[in-house]
mmCIF file with all atom_site columns, C-alpha atoms in Angstrom:
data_model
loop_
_atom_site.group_PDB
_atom_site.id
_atom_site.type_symbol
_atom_site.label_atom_id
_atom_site.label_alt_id
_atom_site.label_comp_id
_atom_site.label_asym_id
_atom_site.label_entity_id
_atom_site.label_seq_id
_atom_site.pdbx_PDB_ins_code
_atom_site.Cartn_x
_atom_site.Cartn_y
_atom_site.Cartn_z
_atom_site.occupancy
_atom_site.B_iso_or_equiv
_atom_site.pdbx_formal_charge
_atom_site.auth_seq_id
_atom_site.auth_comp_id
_atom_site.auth_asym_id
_atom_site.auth_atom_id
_atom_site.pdbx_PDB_model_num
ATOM 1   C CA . UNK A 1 1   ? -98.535 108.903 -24.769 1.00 47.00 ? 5   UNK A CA 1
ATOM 2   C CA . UNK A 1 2   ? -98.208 107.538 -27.978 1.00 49.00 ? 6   UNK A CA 1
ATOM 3   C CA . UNK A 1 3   ? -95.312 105.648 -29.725 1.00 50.00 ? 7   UNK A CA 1
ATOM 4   C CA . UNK A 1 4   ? -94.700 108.469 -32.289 1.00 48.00 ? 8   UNK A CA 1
ATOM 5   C CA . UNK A 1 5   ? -94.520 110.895 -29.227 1.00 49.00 ? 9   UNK A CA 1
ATOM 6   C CA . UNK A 1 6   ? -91.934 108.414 -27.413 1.00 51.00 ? 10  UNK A CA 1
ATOM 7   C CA . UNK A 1 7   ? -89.324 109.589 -30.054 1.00 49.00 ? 11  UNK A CA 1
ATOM 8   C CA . UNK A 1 8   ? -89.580 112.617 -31.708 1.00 49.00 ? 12  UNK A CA 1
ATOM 9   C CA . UNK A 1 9   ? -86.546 112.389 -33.530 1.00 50.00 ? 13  UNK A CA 1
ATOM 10  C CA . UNK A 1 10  ? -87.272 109.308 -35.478 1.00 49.00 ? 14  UNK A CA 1
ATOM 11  C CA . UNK A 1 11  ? -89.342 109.861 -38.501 1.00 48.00 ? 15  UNK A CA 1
ATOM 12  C CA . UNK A 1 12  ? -92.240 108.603 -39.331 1.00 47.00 ? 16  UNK A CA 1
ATOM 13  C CA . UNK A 1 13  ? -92.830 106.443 -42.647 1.00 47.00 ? 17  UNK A CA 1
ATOM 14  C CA . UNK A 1 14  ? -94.809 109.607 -43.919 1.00 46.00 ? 18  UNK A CA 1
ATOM 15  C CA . UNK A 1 15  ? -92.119 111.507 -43.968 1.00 46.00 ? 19  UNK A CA 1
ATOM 16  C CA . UNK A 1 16  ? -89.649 109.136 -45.545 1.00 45.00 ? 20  UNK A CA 1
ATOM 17  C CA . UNK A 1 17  ? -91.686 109.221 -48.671 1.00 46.00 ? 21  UNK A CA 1
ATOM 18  C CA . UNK A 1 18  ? -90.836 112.220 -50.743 1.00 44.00 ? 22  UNK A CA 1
ATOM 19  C CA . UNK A 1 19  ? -92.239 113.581 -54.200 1.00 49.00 ? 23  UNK A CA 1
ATOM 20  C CA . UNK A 1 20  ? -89.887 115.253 -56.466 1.00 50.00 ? 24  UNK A CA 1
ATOM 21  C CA . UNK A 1 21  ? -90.748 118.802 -56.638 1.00 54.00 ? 25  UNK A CA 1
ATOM 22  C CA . UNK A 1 22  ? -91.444 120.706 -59.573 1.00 50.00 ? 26  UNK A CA 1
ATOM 23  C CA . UNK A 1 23  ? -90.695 123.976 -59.898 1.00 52.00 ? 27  UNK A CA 1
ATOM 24  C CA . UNK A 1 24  ? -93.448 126.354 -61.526 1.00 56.00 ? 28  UNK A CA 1
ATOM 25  C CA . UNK A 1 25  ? -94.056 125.942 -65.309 1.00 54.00 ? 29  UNK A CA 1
ATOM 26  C CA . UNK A 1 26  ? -91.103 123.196 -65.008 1.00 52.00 ? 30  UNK A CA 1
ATOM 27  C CA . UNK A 1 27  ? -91.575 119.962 -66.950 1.00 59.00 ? 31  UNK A CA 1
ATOM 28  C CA . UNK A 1 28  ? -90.476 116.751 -65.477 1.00 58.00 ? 32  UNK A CA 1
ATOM 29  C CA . UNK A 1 29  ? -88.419 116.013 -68.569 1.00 60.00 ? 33  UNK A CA 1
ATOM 30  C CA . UNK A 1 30  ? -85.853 119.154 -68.173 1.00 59.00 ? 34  UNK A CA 1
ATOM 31  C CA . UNK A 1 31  ? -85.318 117.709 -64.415 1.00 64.00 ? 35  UNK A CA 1
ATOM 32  C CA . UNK A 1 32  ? -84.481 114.641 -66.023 1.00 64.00 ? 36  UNK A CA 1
ATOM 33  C CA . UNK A 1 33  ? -81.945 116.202 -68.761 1.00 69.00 ? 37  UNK A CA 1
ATOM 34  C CA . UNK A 1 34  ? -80.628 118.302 -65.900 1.00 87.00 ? 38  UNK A CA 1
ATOM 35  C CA . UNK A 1 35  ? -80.089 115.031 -63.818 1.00 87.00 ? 39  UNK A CA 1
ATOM 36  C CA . UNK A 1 36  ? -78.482 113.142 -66.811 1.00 87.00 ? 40  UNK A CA 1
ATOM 37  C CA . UNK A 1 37  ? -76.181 116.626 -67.352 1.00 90.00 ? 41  UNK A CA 1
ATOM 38  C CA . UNK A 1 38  ? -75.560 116.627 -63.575 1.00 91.00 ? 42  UNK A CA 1
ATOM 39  C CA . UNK A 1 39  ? -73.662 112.933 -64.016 1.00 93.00 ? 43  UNK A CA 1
ATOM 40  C CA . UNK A 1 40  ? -72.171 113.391 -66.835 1.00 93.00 ? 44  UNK A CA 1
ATOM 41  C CA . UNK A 1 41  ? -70.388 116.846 -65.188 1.00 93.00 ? 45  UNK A CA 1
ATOM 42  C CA . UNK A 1 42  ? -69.506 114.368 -62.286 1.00 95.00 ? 46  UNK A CA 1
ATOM 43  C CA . UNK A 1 43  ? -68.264 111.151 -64.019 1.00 95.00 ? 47  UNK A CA 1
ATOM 44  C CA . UNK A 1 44  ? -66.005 114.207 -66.024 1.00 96.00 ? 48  UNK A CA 1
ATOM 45  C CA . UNK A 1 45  ? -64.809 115.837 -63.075 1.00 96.00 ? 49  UNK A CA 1
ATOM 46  C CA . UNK A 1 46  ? -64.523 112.013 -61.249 1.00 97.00 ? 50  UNK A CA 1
ATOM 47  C CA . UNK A 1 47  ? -62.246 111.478 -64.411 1.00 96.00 ? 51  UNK A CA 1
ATOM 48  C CA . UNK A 1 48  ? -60.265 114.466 -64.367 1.00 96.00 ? 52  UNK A CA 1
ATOM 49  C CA . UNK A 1 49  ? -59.319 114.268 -60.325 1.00 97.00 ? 53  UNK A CA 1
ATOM 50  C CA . UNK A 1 50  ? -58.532 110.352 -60.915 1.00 97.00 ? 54  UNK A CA 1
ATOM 51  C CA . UNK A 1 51  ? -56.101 111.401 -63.685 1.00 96.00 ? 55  UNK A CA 1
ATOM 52  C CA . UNK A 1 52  ? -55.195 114.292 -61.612 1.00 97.00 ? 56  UNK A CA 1
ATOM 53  C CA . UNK A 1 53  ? -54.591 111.670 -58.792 1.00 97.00 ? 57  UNK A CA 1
ATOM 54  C CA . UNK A 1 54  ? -52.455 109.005 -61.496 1.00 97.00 ? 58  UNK A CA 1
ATOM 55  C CA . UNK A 1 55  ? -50.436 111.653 -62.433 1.00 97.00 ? 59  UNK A CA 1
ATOM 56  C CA . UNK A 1 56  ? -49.623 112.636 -59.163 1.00 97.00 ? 60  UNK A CA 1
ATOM 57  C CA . UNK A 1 57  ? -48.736 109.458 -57.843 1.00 97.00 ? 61  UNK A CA 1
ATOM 58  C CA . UNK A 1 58  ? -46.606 108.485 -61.023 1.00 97.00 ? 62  UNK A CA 1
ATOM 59  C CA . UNK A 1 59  ? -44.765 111.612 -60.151 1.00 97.00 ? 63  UNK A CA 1
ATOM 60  C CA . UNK A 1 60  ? -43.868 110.659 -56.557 1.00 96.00 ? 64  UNK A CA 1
ATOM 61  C CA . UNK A 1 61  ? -42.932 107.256 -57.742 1.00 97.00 ? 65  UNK A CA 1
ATOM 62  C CA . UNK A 1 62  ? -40.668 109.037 -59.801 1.00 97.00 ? 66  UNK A CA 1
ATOM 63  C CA . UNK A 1 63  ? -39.046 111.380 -57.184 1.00 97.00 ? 67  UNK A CA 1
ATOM 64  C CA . UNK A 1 64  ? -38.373 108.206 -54.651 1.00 96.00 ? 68  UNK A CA 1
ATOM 65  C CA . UNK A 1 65  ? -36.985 106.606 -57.585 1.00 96.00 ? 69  UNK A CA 1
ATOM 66  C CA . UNK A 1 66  ? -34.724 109.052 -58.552 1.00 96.00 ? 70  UNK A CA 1
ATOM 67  C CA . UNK A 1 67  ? -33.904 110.145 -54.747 1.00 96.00 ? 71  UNK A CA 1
ATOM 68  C CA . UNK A 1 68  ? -33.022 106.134 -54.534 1.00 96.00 ? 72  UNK A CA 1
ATOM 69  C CA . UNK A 1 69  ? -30.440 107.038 -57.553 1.00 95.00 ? 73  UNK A CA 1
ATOM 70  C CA . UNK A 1 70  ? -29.307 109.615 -56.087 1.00 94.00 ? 74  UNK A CA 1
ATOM 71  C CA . UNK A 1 71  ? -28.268 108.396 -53.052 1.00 94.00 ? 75  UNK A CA 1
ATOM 72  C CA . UNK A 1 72  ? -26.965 104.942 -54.536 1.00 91.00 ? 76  UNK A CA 1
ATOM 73  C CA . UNK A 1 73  ? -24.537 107.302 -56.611 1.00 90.00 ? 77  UNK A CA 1
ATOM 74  C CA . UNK A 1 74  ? -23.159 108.903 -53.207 1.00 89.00 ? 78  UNK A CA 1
ATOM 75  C CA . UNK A 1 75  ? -22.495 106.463 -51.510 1.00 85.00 ? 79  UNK A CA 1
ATOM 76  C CA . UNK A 1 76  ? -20.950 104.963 -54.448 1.00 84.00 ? 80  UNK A CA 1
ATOM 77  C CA . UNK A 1 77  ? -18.791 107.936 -55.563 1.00 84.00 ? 81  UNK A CA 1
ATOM 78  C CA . UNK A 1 78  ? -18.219 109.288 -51.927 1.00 82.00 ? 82  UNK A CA 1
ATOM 79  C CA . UNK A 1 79  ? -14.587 109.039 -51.897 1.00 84.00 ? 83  UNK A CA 1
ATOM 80  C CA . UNK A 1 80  ? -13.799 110.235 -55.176 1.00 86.00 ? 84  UNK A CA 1
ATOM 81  C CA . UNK A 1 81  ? -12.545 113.660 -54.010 1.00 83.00 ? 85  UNK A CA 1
ATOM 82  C CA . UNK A 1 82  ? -10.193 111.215 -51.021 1.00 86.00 ? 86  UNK A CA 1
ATOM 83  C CA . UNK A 1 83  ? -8.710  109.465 -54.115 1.00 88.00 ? 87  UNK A CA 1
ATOM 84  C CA . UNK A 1 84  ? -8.235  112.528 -56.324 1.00 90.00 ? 88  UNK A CA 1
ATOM 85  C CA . UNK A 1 85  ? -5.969  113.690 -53.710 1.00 89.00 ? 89  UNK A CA 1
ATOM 86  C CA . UNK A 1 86  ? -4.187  110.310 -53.446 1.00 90.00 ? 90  UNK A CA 1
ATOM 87  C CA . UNK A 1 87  ? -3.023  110.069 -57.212 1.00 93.00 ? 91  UNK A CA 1
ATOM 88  C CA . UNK A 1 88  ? -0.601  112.391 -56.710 1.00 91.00 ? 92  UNK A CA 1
ATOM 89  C CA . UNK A 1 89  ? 0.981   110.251 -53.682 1.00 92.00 ? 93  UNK A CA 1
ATOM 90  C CA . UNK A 1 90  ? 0.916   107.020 -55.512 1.00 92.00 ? 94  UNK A CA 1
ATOM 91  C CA . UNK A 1 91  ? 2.768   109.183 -58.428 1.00 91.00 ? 95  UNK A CA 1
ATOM 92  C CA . UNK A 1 92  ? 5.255   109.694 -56.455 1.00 89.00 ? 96  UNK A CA 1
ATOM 93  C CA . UNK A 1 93  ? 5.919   106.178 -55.021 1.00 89.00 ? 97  UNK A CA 1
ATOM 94  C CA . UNK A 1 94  ? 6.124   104.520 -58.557 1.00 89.00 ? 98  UNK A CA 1
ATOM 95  C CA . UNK A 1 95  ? 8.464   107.285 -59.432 1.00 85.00 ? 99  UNK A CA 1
ATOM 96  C CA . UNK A 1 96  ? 10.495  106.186 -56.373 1.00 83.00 ? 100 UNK A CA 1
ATOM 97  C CA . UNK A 1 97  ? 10.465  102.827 -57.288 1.00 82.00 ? 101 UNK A CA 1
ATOM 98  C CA . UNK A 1 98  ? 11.292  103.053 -60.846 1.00 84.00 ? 102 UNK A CA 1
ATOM 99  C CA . UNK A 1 99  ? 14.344  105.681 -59.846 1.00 79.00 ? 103 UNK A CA 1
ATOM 100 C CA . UNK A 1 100 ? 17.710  103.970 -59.657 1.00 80.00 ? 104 UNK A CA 1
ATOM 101 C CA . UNK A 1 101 ? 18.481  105.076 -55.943 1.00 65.00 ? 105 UNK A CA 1
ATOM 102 C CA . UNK A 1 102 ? 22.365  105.274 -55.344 1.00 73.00 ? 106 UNK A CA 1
ATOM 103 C CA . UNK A 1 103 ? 22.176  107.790 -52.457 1.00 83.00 ? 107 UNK A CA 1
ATOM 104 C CA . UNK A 1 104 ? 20.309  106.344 -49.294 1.00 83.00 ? 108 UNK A CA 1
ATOM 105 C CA . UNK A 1 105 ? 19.924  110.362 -48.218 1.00 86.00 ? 109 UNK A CA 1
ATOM 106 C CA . UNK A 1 106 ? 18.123  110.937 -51.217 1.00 83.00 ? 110 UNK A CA 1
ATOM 107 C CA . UNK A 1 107 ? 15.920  107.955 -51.058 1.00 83.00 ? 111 UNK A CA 1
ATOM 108 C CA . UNK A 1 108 ? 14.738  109.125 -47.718 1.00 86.00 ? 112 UNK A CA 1
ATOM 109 C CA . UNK A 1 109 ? 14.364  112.513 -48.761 1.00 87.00 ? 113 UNK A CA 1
ATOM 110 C CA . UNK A 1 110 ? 11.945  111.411 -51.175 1.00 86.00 ? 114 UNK A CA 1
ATOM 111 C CA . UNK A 1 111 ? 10.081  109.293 -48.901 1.00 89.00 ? 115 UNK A CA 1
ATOM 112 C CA . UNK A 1 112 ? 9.795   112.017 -46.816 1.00 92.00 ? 116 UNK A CA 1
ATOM 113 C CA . UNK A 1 113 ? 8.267   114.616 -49.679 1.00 92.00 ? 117 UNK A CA 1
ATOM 114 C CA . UNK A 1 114 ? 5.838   111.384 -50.191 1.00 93.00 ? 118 UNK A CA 1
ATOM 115 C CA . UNK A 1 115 ? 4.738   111.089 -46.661 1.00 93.00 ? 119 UNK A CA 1
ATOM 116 C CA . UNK A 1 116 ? 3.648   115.272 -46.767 1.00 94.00 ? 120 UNK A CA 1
ATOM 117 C CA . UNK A 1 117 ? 1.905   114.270 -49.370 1.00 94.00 ? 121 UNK A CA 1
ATOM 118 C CA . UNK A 1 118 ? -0.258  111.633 -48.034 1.00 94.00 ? 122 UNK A CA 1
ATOM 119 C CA . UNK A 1 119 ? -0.385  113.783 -45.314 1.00 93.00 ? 123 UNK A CA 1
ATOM 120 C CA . UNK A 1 120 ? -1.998  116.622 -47.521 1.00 92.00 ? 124 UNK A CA 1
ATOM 121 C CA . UNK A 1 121 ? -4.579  114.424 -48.569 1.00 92.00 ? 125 UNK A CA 1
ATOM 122 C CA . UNK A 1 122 ? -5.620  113.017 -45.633 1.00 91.00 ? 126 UNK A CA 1
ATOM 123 C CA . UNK A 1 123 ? -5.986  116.772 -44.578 1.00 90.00 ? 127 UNK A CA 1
ATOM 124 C CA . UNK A 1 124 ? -8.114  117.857 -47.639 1.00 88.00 ? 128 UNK A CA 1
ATOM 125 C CA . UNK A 1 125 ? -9.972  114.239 -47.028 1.00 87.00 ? 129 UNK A CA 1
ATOM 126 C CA . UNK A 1 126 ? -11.065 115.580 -43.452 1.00 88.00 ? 130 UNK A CA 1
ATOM 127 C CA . UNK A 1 127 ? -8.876  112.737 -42.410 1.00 91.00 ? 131 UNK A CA 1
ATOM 128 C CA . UNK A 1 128 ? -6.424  113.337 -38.677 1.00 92.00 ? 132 UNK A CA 1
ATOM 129 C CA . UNK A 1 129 ? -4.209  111.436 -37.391 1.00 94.00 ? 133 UNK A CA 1
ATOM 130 C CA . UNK A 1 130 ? -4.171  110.019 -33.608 1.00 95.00 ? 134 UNK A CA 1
ATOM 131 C CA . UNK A 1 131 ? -0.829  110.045 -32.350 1.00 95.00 ? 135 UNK A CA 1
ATOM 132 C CA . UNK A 1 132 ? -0.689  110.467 -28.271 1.00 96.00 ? 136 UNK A CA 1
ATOM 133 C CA . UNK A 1 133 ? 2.119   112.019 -26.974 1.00 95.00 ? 137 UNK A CA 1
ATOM 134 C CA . UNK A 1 134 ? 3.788   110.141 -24.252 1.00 94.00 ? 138 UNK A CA 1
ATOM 135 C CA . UNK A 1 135 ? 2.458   111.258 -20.850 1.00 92.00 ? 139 UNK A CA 1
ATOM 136 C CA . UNK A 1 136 ? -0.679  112.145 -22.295 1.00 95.00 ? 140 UNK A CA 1
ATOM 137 C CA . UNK A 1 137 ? -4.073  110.881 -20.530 1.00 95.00 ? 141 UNK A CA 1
ATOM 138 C CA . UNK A 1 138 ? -5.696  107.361 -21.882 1.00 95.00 ? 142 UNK A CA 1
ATOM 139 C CA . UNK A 1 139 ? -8.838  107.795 -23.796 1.00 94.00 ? 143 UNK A CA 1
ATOM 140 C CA . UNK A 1 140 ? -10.331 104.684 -24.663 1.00 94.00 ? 144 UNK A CA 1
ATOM 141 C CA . UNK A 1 141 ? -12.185 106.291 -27.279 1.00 95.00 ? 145 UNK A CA 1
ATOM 142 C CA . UNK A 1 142 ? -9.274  107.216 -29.348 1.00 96.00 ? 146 UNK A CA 1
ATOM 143 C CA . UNK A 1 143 ? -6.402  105.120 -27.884 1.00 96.00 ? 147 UNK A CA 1
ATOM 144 C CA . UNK A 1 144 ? -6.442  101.080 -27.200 1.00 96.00 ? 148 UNK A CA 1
ATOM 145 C CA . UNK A 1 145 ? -4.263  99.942  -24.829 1.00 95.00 ? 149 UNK A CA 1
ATOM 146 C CA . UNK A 1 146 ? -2.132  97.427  -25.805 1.00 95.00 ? 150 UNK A CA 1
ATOM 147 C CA . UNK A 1 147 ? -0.810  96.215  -22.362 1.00 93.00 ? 151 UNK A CA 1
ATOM 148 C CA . UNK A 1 148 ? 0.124   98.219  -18.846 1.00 93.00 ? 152 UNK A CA 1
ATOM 149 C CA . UNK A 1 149 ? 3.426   98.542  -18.028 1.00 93.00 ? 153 UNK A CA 1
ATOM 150 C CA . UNK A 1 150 ? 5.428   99.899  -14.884 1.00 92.00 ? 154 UNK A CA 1
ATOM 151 C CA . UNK A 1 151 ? 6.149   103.569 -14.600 1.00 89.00 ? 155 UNK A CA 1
ATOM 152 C CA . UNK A 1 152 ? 7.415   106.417 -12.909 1.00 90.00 ? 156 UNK A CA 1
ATOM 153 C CA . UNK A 1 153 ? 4.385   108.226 -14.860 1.00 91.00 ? 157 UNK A CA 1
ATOM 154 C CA . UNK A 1 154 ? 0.596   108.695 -13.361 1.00 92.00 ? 158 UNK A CA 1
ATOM 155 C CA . UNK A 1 155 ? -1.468  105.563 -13.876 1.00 91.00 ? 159 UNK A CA 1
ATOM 156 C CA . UNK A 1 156 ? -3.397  105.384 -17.247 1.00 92.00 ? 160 UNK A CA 1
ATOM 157 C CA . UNK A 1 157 ? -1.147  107.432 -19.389 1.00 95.00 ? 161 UNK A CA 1
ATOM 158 C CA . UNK A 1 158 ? 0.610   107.113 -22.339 1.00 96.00 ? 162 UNK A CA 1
ATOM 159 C CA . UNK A 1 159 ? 4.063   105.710 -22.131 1.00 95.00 ? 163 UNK A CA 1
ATOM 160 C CA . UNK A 1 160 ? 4.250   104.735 -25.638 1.00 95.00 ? 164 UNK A CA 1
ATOM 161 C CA . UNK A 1 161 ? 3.024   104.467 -29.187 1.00 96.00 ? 165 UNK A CA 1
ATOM 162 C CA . UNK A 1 162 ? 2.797   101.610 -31.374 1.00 95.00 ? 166 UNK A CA 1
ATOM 163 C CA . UNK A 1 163 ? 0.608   102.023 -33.794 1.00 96.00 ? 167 UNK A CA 1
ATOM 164 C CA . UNK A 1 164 ? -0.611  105.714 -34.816 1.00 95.00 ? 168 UNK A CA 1
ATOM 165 C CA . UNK A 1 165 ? -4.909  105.779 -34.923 1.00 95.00 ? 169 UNK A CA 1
ATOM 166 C CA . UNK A 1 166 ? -6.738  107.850 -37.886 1.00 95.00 ? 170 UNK A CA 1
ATOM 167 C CA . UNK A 1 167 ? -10.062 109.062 -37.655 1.00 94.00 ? 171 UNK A CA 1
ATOM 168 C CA . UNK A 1 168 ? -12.682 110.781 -40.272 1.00 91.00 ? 172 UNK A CA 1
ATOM 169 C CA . UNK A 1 169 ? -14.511 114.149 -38.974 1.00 85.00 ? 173 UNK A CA 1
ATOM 170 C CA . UNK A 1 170 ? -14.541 112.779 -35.327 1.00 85.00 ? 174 UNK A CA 1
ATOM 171 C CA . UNK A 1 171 ? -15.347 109.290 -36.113 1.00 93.00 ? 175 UNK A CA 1
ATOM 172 C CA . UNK A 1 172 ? -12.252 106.719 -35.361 1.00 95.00 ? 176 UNK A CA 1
ATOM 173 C CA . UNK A 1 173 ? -11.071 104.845 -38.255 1.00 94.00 ? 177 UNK A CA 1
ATOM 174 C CA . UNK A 1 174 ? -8.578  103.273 -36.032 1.00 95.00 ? 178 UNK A CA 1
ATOM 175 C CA . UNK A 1 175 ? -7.460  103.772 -32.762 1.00 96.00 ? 179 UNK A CA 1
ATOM 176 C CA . UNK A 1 176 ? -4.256  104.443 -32.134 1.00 96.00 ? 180 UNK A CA 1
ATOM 177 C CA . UNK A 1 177 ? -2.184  101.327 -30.402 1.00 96.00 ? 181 UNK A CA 1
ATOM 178 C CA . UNK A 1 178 ? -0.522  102.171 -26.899 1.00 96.00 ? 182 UNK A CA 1
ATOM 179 C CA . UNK A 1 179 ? 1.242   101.245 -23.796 1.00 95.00 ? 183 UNK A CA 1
ATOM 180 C CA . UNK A 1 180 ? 0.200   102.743 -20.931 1.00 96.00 ? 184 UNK A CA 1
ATOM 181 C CA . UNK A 1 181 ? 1.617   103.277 -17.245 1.00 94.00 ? 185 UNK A CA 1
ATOM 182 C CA . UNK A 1 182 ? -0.279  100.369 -15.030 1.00 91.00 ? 186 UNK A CA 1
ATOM 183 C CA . UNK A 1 183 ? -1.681  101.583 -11.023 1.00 86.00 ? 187 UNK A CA 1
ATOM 184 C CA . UNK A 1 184 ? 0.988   101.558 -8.364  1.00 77.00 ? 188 UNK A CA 1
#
């Protein structure tokens, strides 16, 4: 066995050597203006898909950028519709304090109106408030307890309220403050 019949697949230096082929009647020359038309369609196509490619780019730059904006602007305008709905509540406190108050009844009644109002917009504001009623089980996700007292109630349950708790469309603002009945 030879060495070119070792491995077949390798090629010999014969073959590596190739003459351009000319087609019948064809001139060398038109191959060569055919070549040199050949590159120049390339290099415009290579120009038109990098521009293609610049623009494109410069366009997502642009979306990220303007998605950035965007969400810069919500988070800093978020609780503009929560403070629409308090105006009216402040409103009414500076009228309250600017009203010459003889009648104590009065006074309250108005603070009262006030409070529904607040109320109202922590309502529209998705905003609850967490106020335990006594007897009611500890949950330590919505109630923080304050201290354990003695009780003729079952362990861990409310006996009183201190501080009312708010949350925000199930997330706790605040918990609410309470005393609850300690294990007998």
């Amino acid at each position: 066995m030879t060495q070119e019949n070792q491995n077949p697949t390798e090629p010999s230096k014969e073959n590596l050597e190739v003459e351009p082929q000319v087609a019948d009647g064809a001139e060398p020359e038109l191959m060569v203006q055919s070549s040199a038309q050949l590159i120049e369609e390339l290099n415009q196509k290579l120009g038109e898909m990098q521009d293609n490619f610049l623009r494109a780019k410069a366009e997502g730059e642009n979306i990220r950028r303007r998605a950035v904006e965007d969400i810069a602007k919500a988070h800093k305008f978020a609780i503009e519709s929560f403070a629409e709905h308090l105006v009216p509540v402040t409103d009414s406190l500076y009228a309250a304090l600017s009203a010459e108050a003889v009648d104590a009844k009065a006074f309250k009644e108005g603070l009262e109106i006030t409070l529904k109002q607040l109320l109202s917009a922590f309502e529209k504001g998705r905003m609850t408030e967490i106020n335990p009623a006594v007897g009611d089980k500890f949950d330590p996700h919505h109630h923080q307890a304050i201290s354990a007292v003695p009780s003729e109630q079952e362990p861990n349950t409310v006996v009183s309220v201190l501080q009312r708790g708010y949350s925000i469309a199930d997330r706790v603002l605040r918990p609410a403050l309470v005393m609850v009945s300690a294990p007998k």
